[in-house]
């Protein structure tokens, strides 16, 4: 299997399609299998990113949305805002080869992080066509939409005194996502 990371960098392409370019539009494009953006099968999209960049003079932070999981169609975009001393979560840290010895007969090291493994379990359910899988997918998509609205509202009204609220943002969302897959 060949791995690939997809990201939409050029908003000019999107603006040709529609007059309104927003986070939801770009996320939908990244989830498109028909448009050959989200690869599934032998060639697999391993993660996607959307960045909302602010003018440098605005005083507002930029927000980056990451899936950190394969198959963007079923992945959840999670927000990350750069700040002083962000809480980095261990849920998305892959095992380094130096951390554990590799047997001579072993051809590869399993580098899947905890979120990736949890997502695989949820992905099996969501792709199965079962009603529980469809419900999980709808719930995750609704929560993601709510998160996008709330974070973008936060960024629009951002003040320097709000900086502390960004430290745990990514790790808290990742931890919540993992609980849905359990």
PDB file of C-alpha atoms in Angstrom, residues 38-125:
ATOM      1  CA  UNK A  38      -9.148  11.422  -1.071  1.00  0.00           C
ATOM      2  CA  UNK A  39      -7.488   8.183  -2.138  1.00  0.00           C
ATOM      3  CA  UNK A  40      -8.753   4.842  -0.824  1.00  0.00           C
ATOM      4  CA  UNK A  41      -7.657   1.356  -1.799  1.00  0.00           C
ATOM      5  CA  UNK A  42      -4.110   0.632  -2.938  1.00  0.00           C
ATOM      6  CA  UNK A  43      -3.198   4.333  -2.769  1.00  0.00           C
ATOM      7  CA  UNK A  44      -4.392   5.684   0.588  1.00  0.00           C
ATOM      8  CA  UNK A  45      -4.639   9.246   1.857  1.00  0.00           C
ATOM      9  CA  UNK A  46      -3.032   9.128   5.321  1.00  0.00           C
ATOM     10  CA  UNK A  47      -4.118  12.521   6.608  1.00  0.00           C
ATOM     11  CA  UNK A  48      -5.389  15.907   5.522  1.00  0.00           C
ATOM     12  CA  UNK A  49      -4.958  19.504   6.642  1.00  0.00           C
ATOM     13  CA  UNK A  50      -6.859  22.737   6.187  1.00  0.00           C
ATOM     14  CA  UNK A  51      -5.329  26.012   7.348  1.00  0.00           C
ATOM     15  CA  UNK A  52      -7.255  29.208   8.010  1.00  0.00           C
ATOM     16  CA  UNK A  53      -4.665  31.956   7.755  1.00  0.00           C
ATOM     17  CA  UNK A  54      -5.270  35.404   9.209  1.00  0.00           C
ATOM     18  CA  UNK A  55      -3.750  38.684   8.003  1.00  0.00           C
ATOM     19  CA  UNK A  56      -0.609  39.357  10.088  1.00  0.00           C
ATOM     20  CA  UNK A  57      -2.006  42.683  11.294  1.00  0.00           C
ATOM     21  CA  UNK A  58      -5.309  41.211  12.500  1.00  0.00           C
ATOM     22  CA  UNK A  59      -4.007  40.072  15.897  1.00  0.00           C
ATOM     23  CA  UNK A  60      -5.989  36.849  15.449  1.00  0.00           C
ATOM     24  CA  UNK A  61      -4.340  33.417  15.438  1.00  0.00           C
ATOM     25  CA  UNK A  62      -4.237  31.123  12.438  1.00  0.00           C
ATOM     26  CA  UNK A  63      -6.054  27.838  12.896  1.00  0.00           C
ATOM     27  CA  UNK A  64      -4.928  24.574  11.348  1.00  0.00           C
ATOM     28  CA  UNK A  65      -7.264  21.592  11.066  1.00  0.00           C
ATOM     29  CA  UNK A  66      -5.708  18.097  10.937  1.00  0.00           C
ATOM     30  CA  UNK A  67      -7.236  14.653  10.562  1.00  0.00           C
ATOM     31  CA  UNK A  68      -4.147  12.617  11.597  1.00  0.00           C
ATOM     32  CA  UNK A  69      -6.033   9.565  10.324  1.00  0.00           C
ATOM     33  CA  UNK A  70      -6.484   7.803   6.953  1.00  0.00           C
ATOM     34  CA  UNK A  71      -9.486   8.093   4.633  1.00  0.00           C
ATOM     35  CA  UNK A  72     -10.500  11.716   5.006  1.00  0.00           C
ATOM     36  CA  UNK A  73     -14.115  10.856   4.152  1.00  0.00           C
ATOM     37  CA  UNK A  74     -14.486   9.239   7.567  1.00  0.00           C
ATOM     38  CA  UNK A  75     -11.923  11.301   9.478  1.00  0.00           C
ATOM     39  CA  UNK A  76     -12.505  14.160  11.883  1.00  0.00           C
ATOM     40  CA  UNK A  77     -10.697  17.455  11.370  1.00  0.00           C
ATOM     41  CA  UNK A  78      -9.298  18.721  14.665  1.00  0.00           C
ATOM     42  CA  UNK A  79      -8.171  22.310  15.345  1.00  0.00           C
ATOM     43  CA  UNK A  80      -4.672  23.366  16.345  1.00  0.00           C
ATOM     44  CA  UNK A  81      -3.691  26.950  17.131  1.00  0.00           C
ATOM     45  CA  UNK A  82      -0.027  27.763  17.676  1.00  0.00           C
ATOM     46  CA  UNK A  83       0.548  29.288  21.100  1.00  0.00           C
ATOM     47  CA  UNK A  84       3.077  29.349  23.897  1.00  0.00           C
ATOM     48  CA  UNK A  85       3.471  25.961  25.580  1.00  0.00           C
ATOM     49  CA  UNK A  86       0.793  24.003  23.686  1.00  0.00           C
ATOM     50  CA  UNK A  87      -0.225  20.707  25.265  1.00  0.00           C
ATOM     51  CA  UNK A  88       1.063  18.107  22.860  1.00  0.00           C
ATOM     52  CA  UNK A  89      -0.912  14.919  23.133  1.00  0.00           C
ATOM     53  CA  UNK A  90       0.650  11.500  23.019  1.00  0.00           C
ATOM     54  CA  UNK A  91      -2.412  10.156  21.163  1.00  0.00           C
ATOM     55  CA  UNK A  92      -0.917  11.282  17.825  1.00  0.00           C
ATOM     56  CA  UNK A  93       2.750  10.431  18.382  1.00  0.00           C
ATOM     57  CA  UNK A  94       4.024   7.496  16.333  1.00  0.00           C
ATOM     58  CA  UNK A  95       6.413   4.972  17.746  1.00  0.00           C
ATOM     59  CA  UNK A  96      10.012   5.804  16.826  1.00  0.00           C
ATOM     60  CA  UNK A  97      12.148   2.913  15.633  1.00  0.00           C
ATOM     61  CA  UNK A  98      14.712   3.551  18.364  1.00  0.00           C
ATOM     62  CA  UNK A  99      12.119   3.135  21.114  1.00  0.00           C
ATOM     63  CA  UNK A 100      11.886  -0.618  20.791  1.00  0.00           C
ATOM     64  CA  UNK A 101      14.145  -3.228  19.284  1.00  0.00           C
ATOM     65  CA  UNK A 102      13.177  -4.740  15.958  1.00  0.00           C
ATOM     66  CA  UNK A 103      13.483  -8.461  15.402  1.00  0.00           C
ATOM     67  CA  UNK A 104      15.694  -9.399  12.469  1.00  0.00           C
ATOM     68  CA  UNK A 105      12.799 -11.125  10.717  1.00  0.00           C
ATOM     69  CA  UNK A 106      10.530  -8.092  11.074  1.00  0.00           C
ATOM     70  CA  UNK A 107      10.328  -6.126   7.813  1.00  0.00           C
ATOM     71  CA  UNK A 108       8.404  -3.121   9.132  1.00  0.00           C
ATOM     72  CA  UNK A 109       7.683  -1.351  12.371  1.00  0.00           C
ATOM     73  CA  UNK A 110       4.082  -0.574  13.251  1.00  0.00           C
ATOM     74  CA  UNK A 111       4.087   3.226  13.622  1.00  0.00           C
ATOM     75  CA  UNK A 112       0.333   3.690  14.031  1.00  0.00           C
ATOM     76  CA  UNK A 113      -0.392   6.077  16.891  1.00  0.00           C
ATOM     77  CA  UNK A 114      -3.288   5.598  19.344  1.00  0.00           C
ATOM     78  CA  UNK A 115      -5.708   7.841  17.418  1.00  0.00           C
ATOM     79  CA  UNK A 116      -4.902   6.018  14.172  1.00  0.00           C
ATOM     80  CA  UNK A 117      -5.601   2.625  15.786  1.00  0.00           C
ATOM     81  CA  UNK A 118      -8.839   3.822  17.367  1.00  0.00           C
ATOM     82  CA  UNK A 119      -9.927   5.355  14.055  1.00  0.00           C
ATOM     83  CA  UNK A 120      -9.294   2.025  12.295  1.00  0.00           C
ATOM     84  CA  UNK A 121     -11.832   0.371  14.605  1.00  0.00           C
ATOM     85  CA  UNK A 122     -14.376   3.123  13.941  1.00  0.00           C
ATOM     86  CA  UNK A 123     -13.626   3.061  10.223  1.00  0.00           C
ATOM     87  CA  UNK A 124     -14.489  -0.642  10.013  1.00  0.00           C
ATOM     88  CA  UNK A 125     -17.863   0.109  11.581  1.00  0.00           C
TER      89      UNK A 125
END
